[in-house]
Amino acid sequence: MRLTTKGRYAVTAMLDLAFHSQKKPVTLTDIANRQTISLSYLEQLFARLRKADIVIGVRGPGGGYKLSRAAGKINIAEVIEAVDEPLDSTKCGGEGNCQNNQPCLTHELWMGLSEQIRGYLGGISLGDLLERHEIQHVAKRQENDAKVIELHRQERASA
Amino acid sequence: MRLTTKGRYAVTAMLDLAFHSQKKPVTLTDIANRQTISLSYLEQLFARLRKADIVIGVRGPGGGYKLSRAAGKINIAEVIEAVDEPLDSTKCGGEGNCQNNQPCLTHELWMGLSEQIRGYLGGISLGDLLERHEIQHVAKRQENDAKVIELHRQERASA
DNA sequence: ACTTAACCCAGCAAAATAGTCAACTATTCC
DNA sequence: GGAATAGTTGACTATTTTGCTGGGTTAAGT
């Protein structure tokens, strides 16, 4: 499991797609403009996302990309793994043919950690992120509302 | 928060250092041999780890590197961040000067996720990993012991 | 003094990243 | 049917990162 800017671009684009998904497909041009990612780079990323059955491409006018499933059914780990290179993972290729026991020891430790990160990100969906943001947004508005009310109270008090 | 092979090298090397930390400092040459990482690359990584006050370098014969704190006090996130480039973080530099509201929206979502990953890895120490492995190791040995006992039982039964 | 090993630095080849350019295909709308 | 739309594909490029080689200098122990 790697976390690079490439994966970030993919997740960002997918979040944008999920957020703007109404009935109509979303064009890459729109996403490119909103997220300031080059169109051709997005094309590369979405070619992989399509092969991974995460998005569906719709051709022709009014076309674009749609999520293949509900945003709650698409997790972050699969988006990142779709665009990442397969990551040769190990030097001993799981065969455990390291020189002695020591190399495989720390190697095994790292693999365990990597697995944990994958599990963690696999438990978070695009829908979760959008929802959490929505909650934050609402919370922030309520916070502002509270301030406005407080302000009004002070105005009445001073009047 | 990025997760690249560079960070993996750093964590692997730190795990090796933590595992082999007795009284004496551990030389980079030893780590290089055990983990098959080039000495010069390790030097680069440890220069950063030293600047981040994660390890202490001891010069001269019998020298090497020591952990600056107990393995339980060093978390994975700080090891990775020590060797990673500062990661220009955002395009709008936290100023929020994106074109409209939309870019900052998904951007904010990603930053939130990144923060979660940092928090997650920040909660795991080198000591945790070593301990977990130790538990696995013990568990595996007990498993083997059980098989041996079972084997002995079968031998007695057939005799 | 000599050895050891951290420290420091310049450079370098391979890979990954991010992007451009161009041609082609399927679809829909007129 | 023809034009416009938008995905699809591939080759090609610039930049950065990665991982390493090899040269040195400095501090500390014997």
PDB file of N, CA, C and O (backbone and C1' of nucleotides) in Angstrom, chain C residues 1-28:
ATOM      1  P    DA C   1      51.797  11.285  15.540  1.00  0.00           P
ATOM      2  O5'  DA C   1      52.212   9.897  14.862  1.00  0.00           O
ATOM      3  C5'  DA C   1      51.628   9.537  13.626  1.00  0.00           C
ATOM      4  C4'  DA C   1      51.420   8.036  13.699  1.00  0.00           C
ATOM      5  C3'  DA C   1      50.523   7.534  12.588  1.00  0.00           C
ATOM      6  O3'  DA C   1      50.963   6.238  12.227  1.00  0.00           O
ATOM      7  C1'  DA C   1      49.472   7.106  14.655  1.00  0.00           C
ATOM      8  P    DC C   2      50.547   5.666  10.780  1.00  0.00           P
ATOM      9  O5'  DC C   2      49.248   4.807  11.149  1.00  0.00           O
ATOM     10  C5'  DC C   2      49.367   3.717  12.060  1.00  0.00           C
ATOM     11  C4'  DC C   2      47.991   3.181  12.401  1.00  0.00           C
ATOM     12  C3'  DC C   2      47.025   3.125  11.207  1.00  0.00           C
ATOM     13  O3'  DC C   2      46.519   1.802  11.082  1.00  0.00           O
ATOM     14  C1'  DC C   2      45.982   4.138  13.104  1.00  0.00           C
ATOM     15  P    DT C   3      45.705   1.354   9.728  1.00  0.00           P
ATOM     16  O5'  DT C   3      44.269   1.050  10.350  1.00  0.00           O
ATOM     17  C5'  DT C   3      44.180   0.260  11.541  1.00  0.00           C
ATOM     18  C4'  DT C   3      42.886   0.577  12.270  1.00  0.00           C
ATOM     19  C3'  DT C   3      41.629   0.456  11.401  1.00  0.00           C
ATOM     20  O3'  DT C   3      40.760  -0.480  12.004  1.00  0.00           O
ATOM     21  C1'  DT C   3      41.584   2.442  12.713  1.00  0.00           C
ATOM     22  P    DT C   4      39.536  -1.086  11.121  1.00  0.00           P
ATOM     23  O5'  DT C   4      38.292  -0.303  11.736  1.00  0.00           O
ATOM     24  C5'  DT C   4      38.037  -0.375  13.134  1.00  0.00           C
ATOM     25  C4'  DT C   4      37.084   0.731  13.540  1.00  0.00           C
ATOM     26  C3'  DT C   4      35.796   0.793  12.705  1.00  0.00           C
ATOM     27  O3'  DT C   4      34.693   0.643  13.575  1.00  0.00           O
ATOM     28  C1'  DT C   4      36.754   2.955  12.965  1.00  0.00           C
ATOM     29  P    DA C   5      33.334  -0.129  13.024  1.00  0.00           P
ATOM     30  O5'  DA C   5      32.417   1.109  12.642  1.00  0.00           O
ATOM     31  C5'  DA C   5      31.894   1.892  13.705  1.00  0.00           C
ATOM     32  C4'  DA C   5      31.682   3.304  13.237  1.00  0.00           C
ATOM     33  C3'  DA C   5      30.692   3.439  12.069  1.00  0.00           C
ATOM     34  O3'  DA C   5      29.642   4.290  12.428  1.00  0.00           O
ATOM     35  C1'  DA C   5      32.553   4.795  11.754  1.00  0.00           C
ATOM     36  P    DA C   6      28.264   4.397  11.573  1.00  0.00           P
ATOM     37  O5'  DA C   6      27.836   5.894  11.884  1.00  0.00           O
ATOM     38  C5'  DA C   6      27.879   6.347  13.229  1.00  0.00           C
ATOM     39  C4'  DA C   6      28.452   7.766  13.259  1.00  0.00           C
ATOM     40  C3'  DA C   6      27.575   8.809  12.565  1.00  0.00           C
ATOM     41  O3'  DA C   6      27.497   9.958  13.399  1.00  0.00           O
ATOM     42  C1'  DA C   6      29.763   8.849  11.659  1.00  0.00           C
ATOM     43  P    DC C   7      26.502  11.140  13.029  1.00  0.00           P
ATOM     44  O5'  DC C   7      27.235  11.831  11.814  1.00  0.00           O
ATOM     45  C5'  DC C   7      27.692  13.154  11.966  1.00  0.00           C
ATOM     46  C4'  DC C   7      28.454  13.568  10.730  1.00  0.00           C
ATOM     47  C3'  DC C   7      27.607  14.278   9.666  1.00  0.00           C
ATOM     48  O3'  DC C   7      27.938  15.646   9.689  1.00  0.00           O
ATOM     49  C1'  DC C   7      29.280  12.863   8.740  1.00  0.00           C
ATOM     50  P    DC C   8      26.879  16.688   9.149  1.00  0.00           P
ATOM     51  O5'  DC C   8      27.438  16.959   7.684  1.00  0.00           O
ATOM     52  C5'  DC C   8      28.836  17.182   7.502  1.00  0.00           C
ATOM     53  C4'  DC C   8      29.195  16.999   6.052  1.00  0.00           C
ATOM     54  C3'  DC C   8      28.113  17.428   5.052  1.00  0.00           C
ATOM     55  O3'  DC C   8      28.606  18.511   4.291  1.00  0.00           O
ATOM     56  C1'  DC C   8      29.205  15.444   4.382  1.00  0.00           C
ATOM     57  P    DC C   9      27.631  19.460   3.479  1.00  0.00           P
ATOM     58  O5'  DC C   9      28.116  19.210   1.995  1.00  0.00           O
ATOM     59  C5'  DC C   9      29.501  18.980   1.718  1.00  0.00           C
ATOM     60  C4'  DC C   9      29.650  18.301   0.366  1.00  0.00           C
ATOM     61  C3'  DC C   9      28.538  18.628  -0.632  1.00  0.00           C
ATOM     62  O3'  DC C   9      29.103  19.123  -1.826  1.00  0.00           O
ATOM     63  C1'  DC C   9      28.947  16.304  -0.558  1.00  0.00           C
ATOM     64  P    DA C  10      28.275  20.059  -2.780  1.00  0.00           P
ATOM     65  O5'  DA C  10      28.798  19.623  -4.211  1.00  0.00           O
ATOM     66  C5'  DA C  10      30.107  19.064  -4.368  1.00  0.00           C
ATOM     67  C4'  DA C  10      30.062  18.015  -5.470  1.00  0.00           C
ATOM     68  C3'  DA C  10      29.003  18.274  -6.531  1.00  0.00           C
ATOM     69  O3'  DA C  10      29.597  18.210  -7.828  1.00  0.00           O
ATOM     70  C1'  DA C  10      28.794  16.072  -5.703  1.00  0.00           C
ATOM     71  P    DG C  11      28.735  18.451  -9.139  1.00  0.00           P
ATOM     72  O5'  DG C  11      28.410  16.959  -9.609  1.00  0.00           O
ATOM     73  C5'  DG C  11      29.463  16.006  -9.705  1.00  0.00           C
ATOM     74  C4'  DG C  11      28.871  14.631  -9.938  1.00  0.00           C
ATOM     75  C3'  DG C  11      27.825  14.565 -11.067  1.00  0.00           C
ATOM     76  O3'  DG C  11      28.177  13.520 -11.944  1.00  0.00           O
ATOM     77  C1'  DG C  11      27.046  13.466  -9.149  1.00  0.00           C
ATOM     78  P    DC C  12      27.532  13.308 -13.380  1.00  0.00           P
ATOM     79  O5'  DC C  12      27.607  11.714 -13.611  1.00  0.00           O
ATOM     80  C5'  DC C  12      27.656  10.843 -12.497  1.00  0.00           C
ATOM     81  C4'  DC C  12      26.529   9.815 -12.560  1.00  0.00           C
ATOM     82  C3'  DC C  12      25.543  10.009 -13.716  1.00  0.00           C
ATOM     83  O3'  DC C  12      25.197   8.739 -14.236  1.00  0.00           O
ATOM     84  C1'  DC C  12      24.382   9.933 -11.695  1.00  0.00           C
ATOM     85  P    DA C  13      24.954   8.594 -15.806  1.00  0.00           P
ATOM     86  O5'  DA C  13      24.069   7.277 -15.886  1.00  0.00           O
ATOM     87  C5'  DA C  13      24.484   6.104 -15.201  1.00  0.00           C
ATOM     88  C4'  DA C  13      23.278   5.361 -14.666  1.00  0.00           C
ATOM     89  C3'  DA C  13      22.155   5.164 -15.682  1.00  0.00           C
ATOM     90  O3'  DA C  13      21.629   3.852 -15.533  1.00  0.00           O
ATOM     91  C1'  DA C  13      21.318   6.312 -13.789  1.00  0.00           C
ATOM     92  P    DA C  14      20.643   3.245 -16.629  1.00  0.00           P
ATOM     93  O5'  DA C  14      19.298   3.038 -15.808  1.00  0.00           O
ATOM     94  C5'  DA C  14      19.315   2.247 -14.634  1.00  0.00           C
ATOM     95  C4'  DA C  14      18.090   2.556 -13.797  1.00  0.00           C
ATOM     96  C3'  DA C  14      16.768   2.384 -14.544  1.00  0.00           C
ATOM     97  O3'  DA C  14      15.930   1.526 -13.782  1.00  0.00           O
ATOM     98  C1'  DA C  14      16.847   4.489 -13.452  1.00  0.00           C
ATOM     99  P    DA C  15      14.626   0.881 -14.476  1.00  0.00           P
ATOM    100  O5'  DA C  15      13.432   1.650 -13.727  1.00  0.00           O
ATOM    101  C5'  DA C  15      13.362   1.628 -12.312  1.00  0.00           C
ATOM    102  C4'  DA C  15      12.588   2.818 -11.823  1.00  0.00           C
ATOM    103  C3'  DA C  15      11.150   2.914 -12.346  1.00  0.00           C
ATOM    104  O3'  DA C  15      10.276   2.626 -11.270  1.00  0.00           O
ATOM    105  C1'  DA C  15      12.251   5.043 -12.293  1.00  0.00           C
ATOM    106  P    DA C  16       8.692   2.474 -11.563  1.00  0.00           P
ATOM    107  O5'  DA C  16       8.158   3.899 -11.103  1.00  0.00           O
ATOM    108  C5'  DA C  16       8.480   4.356  -9.806  1.00  0.00           C
ATOM    109  C4'  DA C  16       8.048   5.809  -9.671  1.00  0.00           C
ATOM    110  C3'  DA C  16       6.581   6.061 -10.062  1.00  0.00           C
ATOM    111  O3'  DA C  16       5.987   6.870  -9.063  1.00  0.00           O
ATOM    112  C1'  DA C  16       8.028   7.506 -11.268  1.00  0.00           C
ATOM    113  P    DT C  17       4.437   7.287  -9.171  1.00  0.00           P
ATOM    114  O5'  DT C  17       4.555   8.776  -9.713  1.00  0.00           O
ATOM    115  C5'  DT C  17       5.471   9.659  -9.077  1.00  0.00           C
ATOM    116  C4'  DT C  17       5.386  11.037  -9.698  1.00  0.00           C
ATOM    117  C3'  DT C  17       3.976  11.510 -10.037  1.00  0.00           C
ATOM    118  O3'  DT C  17       3.846  12.841  -9.580  1.00  0.00           O
ATOM    119  C1'  DT C  17       5.372  11.676 -11.931  1.00  0.00           C
ATOM    120  P    DA C  18       2.410  13.459  -9.353  1.00  0.00           P
ATOM    121  O5'  DA C  18       2.230  14.271 -10.707  1.00  0.00           O
ATOM    122  C5'  DA C  18       3.074  15.392 -10.937  1.00  0.00           C
ATOM    123  C4'  DA C  18       2.928  15.843 -12.362  1.00  0.00           C
ATOM    124  C3'  DA C  18       1.485  16.019 -12.833  1.00  0.00           C
ATOM    125  O3'  DA C  18       1.291  17.377 -13.191  1.00  0.00           O
ATOM    126  C1'  DA C  18       2.810  14.909 -14.457  1.00  0.00           C
ATOM    127  P    DG C  19      -0.100  17.865 -13.771  1.00  0.00           P
ATOM    128  O5'  DG C  19       0.186  17.884 -15.329  1.00  0.00           O
ATOM    129  C5'  DG C  19       1.312  18.610 -15.789  1.00  0.00           C
ATOM    130  C4'  DG C  19       1.635  18.200 -17.189  1.00  0.00           C
ATOM    131  C3'  DG C  19       0.495  18.393 -18.183  1.00  0.00           C
ATOM    132  O3'  DG C  19       0.663  19.619 -18.856  1.00  0.00           O
ATOM    133  C1'  DG C  19       1.829  16.461 -18.631  1.00  0.00           C
ATOM    134  P    DT C  20      -0.452  20.120 -19.861  1.00  0.00           P
ATOM    135  O5'  DT C  20       0.184  19.724 -21.288  1.00  0.00           O
ATOM    136  C5'  DT C  20       1.562  19.924 -21.526  1.00  0.00           C
ATOM    137  C4'  DT C  20       1.932  19.324 -22.877  1.00  0.00           C
ATOM    138  C3'  DT C  20       0.925  19.627 -23.999  1.00  0.00           C
ATOM    139  O3'  DT C  20       1.621  20.254 -25.066  1.00  0.00           O
ATOM    140  C1'  DT C  20       1.476  17.318 -23.946  1.00  0.00           C
ATOM    141  P    DC C  21       0.816  20.937 -26.265  1.00  0.00           P
ATOM    142  O5'  DC C  21       0.727  19.747 -27.315  1.00  0.00           O
ATOM    143  C5'  DC C  21       1.889  19.006 -27.607  1.00  0.00           C
ATOM    144  C4'  DC C  21       1.569  17.877 -28.588  1.00  0.00           C
ATOM    145  C3'  DC C  21       0.437  18.187 -29.566  1.00  0.00           C
ATOM    146  O3'  DC C  21       0.916  17.985 -30.880  1.00  0.00           O
ATOM    147  C1'  DC C  21       0.098  16.074 -28.527  1.00  0.00           C
ATOM    148  P    DA C  22       0.007  18.389 -32.125  1.00  0.00           P
ATOM    149  O5'  DA C  22      -0.538  16.965 -32.597  1.00  0.00           O
ATOM    150  C5'  DA C  22       0.347  15.852 -32.628  1.00  0.00           C
ATOM    151  C4'  DA C  22      -0.434  14.586 -32.882  1.00  0.00           C
ATOM    152  C3'  DA C  22      -1.626  14.753 -33.829  1.00  0.00           C
ATOM    153  O3'  DA C  22      -1.555  13.768 -34.848  1.00  0.00           O
ATOM    154  C1'  DA C  22      -2.282  13.610 -31.872  1.00  0.00           C
ATOM    155  P    DA C  23      -2.476  13.916 -36.157  1.00  0.00           P
ATOM    156  O5'  DA C  23      -3.298  12.547 -36.114  1.00  0.00           O
ATOM    157  C5'  DA C  23      -2.589  11.319 -35.982  1.00  0.00           C
ATOM    158  C4'  DA C  23      -3.509  10.292 -35.367  1.00  0.00           C
ATOM    159  C3'  DA C  23      -4.802  10.057 -36.159  1.00  0.00           C
ATOM    160  O3'  DA C  23      -4.894   8.681 -36.494  1.00  0.00           O
ATOM    161  C1'  DA C  23      -5.235  10.315 -33.844  1.00  0.00           C
ATOM    162  P    DC C  24      -6.023   8.177 -37.515  1.00  0.00           P
ATOM    163  O5'  DC C  24      -7.087   7.503 -36.540  1.00  0.00           O
ATOM    164  C5'  DC C  24      -6.659   6.546 -35.587  1.00  0.00           C
ATOM    165  C4'  DC C  24      -7.790   6.247 -34.628  1.00  0.00           C
ATOM    166  C3'  DC C  24      -9.148   6.027 -35.309  1.00  0.00           C
ATOM    167  O3'  DC C  24      -9.621   4.724 -34.990  1.00  0.00           O
ATOM    168  C1'  DC C  24      -9.340   7.466 -33.432  1.00  0.00           C
ATOM    169  P    DT C  25     -10.886   4.091 -35.808  1.00  0.00           P
ATOM    170  O5'  DT C  25     -11.974   3.957 -34.656  1.00  0.00           O
ATOM    171  C5'  DT C  25     -11.575   3.497 -33.364  1.00  0.00           C
ATOM    172  C4'  DT C  25     -12.692   3.778 -32.388  1.00  0.00           C
ATOM    173  C3'  DT C  25     -14.088   3.512 -32.949  1.00  0.00           C
ATOM    174  O3'  DT C  25     -14.828   2.785 -31.992  1.00  0.00           O
ATOM    175  C1'  DT C  25     -13.990   5.675 -32.026  1.00  0.00           C
ATOM    176  P    DA C  26     -16.109   1.905 -32.471  1.00  0.00           P
ATOM    177  O5'  DA C  26     -17.283   2.500 -31.559  1.00  0.00           O
ATOM    178  C5'  DA C  26     -17.148   2.438 -30.155  1.00  0.00           C
ATOM    179  C4'  DA C  26     -18.001   3.530 -29.532  1.00  0.00           C
ATOM    180  C3'  DA C  26     -19.479   3.461 -29.902  1.00  0.00           C
ATOM    181  O3'  DA C  26     -20.222   3.477 -28.701  1.00  0.00           O
ATOM    182  C1'  DA C  26     -18.633   5.646 -30.252  1.00  0.00           C
ATOM    183  P    DT C  27     -21.769   3.116 -28.709  1.00  0.00           P
ATOM    184  O5'  DT C  27     -22.439   4.546 -28.581  1.00  0.00           O
ATOM    185  C5'  DT C  27     -22.094   5.381 -27.472  1.00  0.00           C
ATOM    186  C4'  DT C  27     -22.580   6.799 -27.726  1.00  0.00           C
ATOM    187  C3'  DT C  27     -24.049   6.921 -28.134  1.00  0.00           C
ATOM    188  O3'  DT C  27     -24.734   7.570 -27.097  1.00  0.00           O
ATOM    189  C1'  DT C  27     -22.644   8.383 -29.383  1.00  0.00           C
ATOM    190  P    DT C  28     -26.325   7.443 -26.929  1.00  0.00           P
ATOM    191  O5'  DT C  28     -26.779   8.918 -27.317  1.00  0.00           O
ATOM    192  C5'  DT C  28     -26.236  10.016 -26.588  1.00  0.00           C
ATOM    193  C4'  DT C  28     -26.298  11.291 -27.446  1.00  0.00           C
ATOM    194  C3'  DT C  28     -27.707  11.642 -27.952  1.00  0.00           C
ATOM    195  O3'  DT C  28     -27.964  12.993 -27.620  1.00  0.00           O
ATOM    196  C1'  DT C  28     -26.120  11.800 -29.678  1.00  0.00           C
TER     197       DT C  28
END
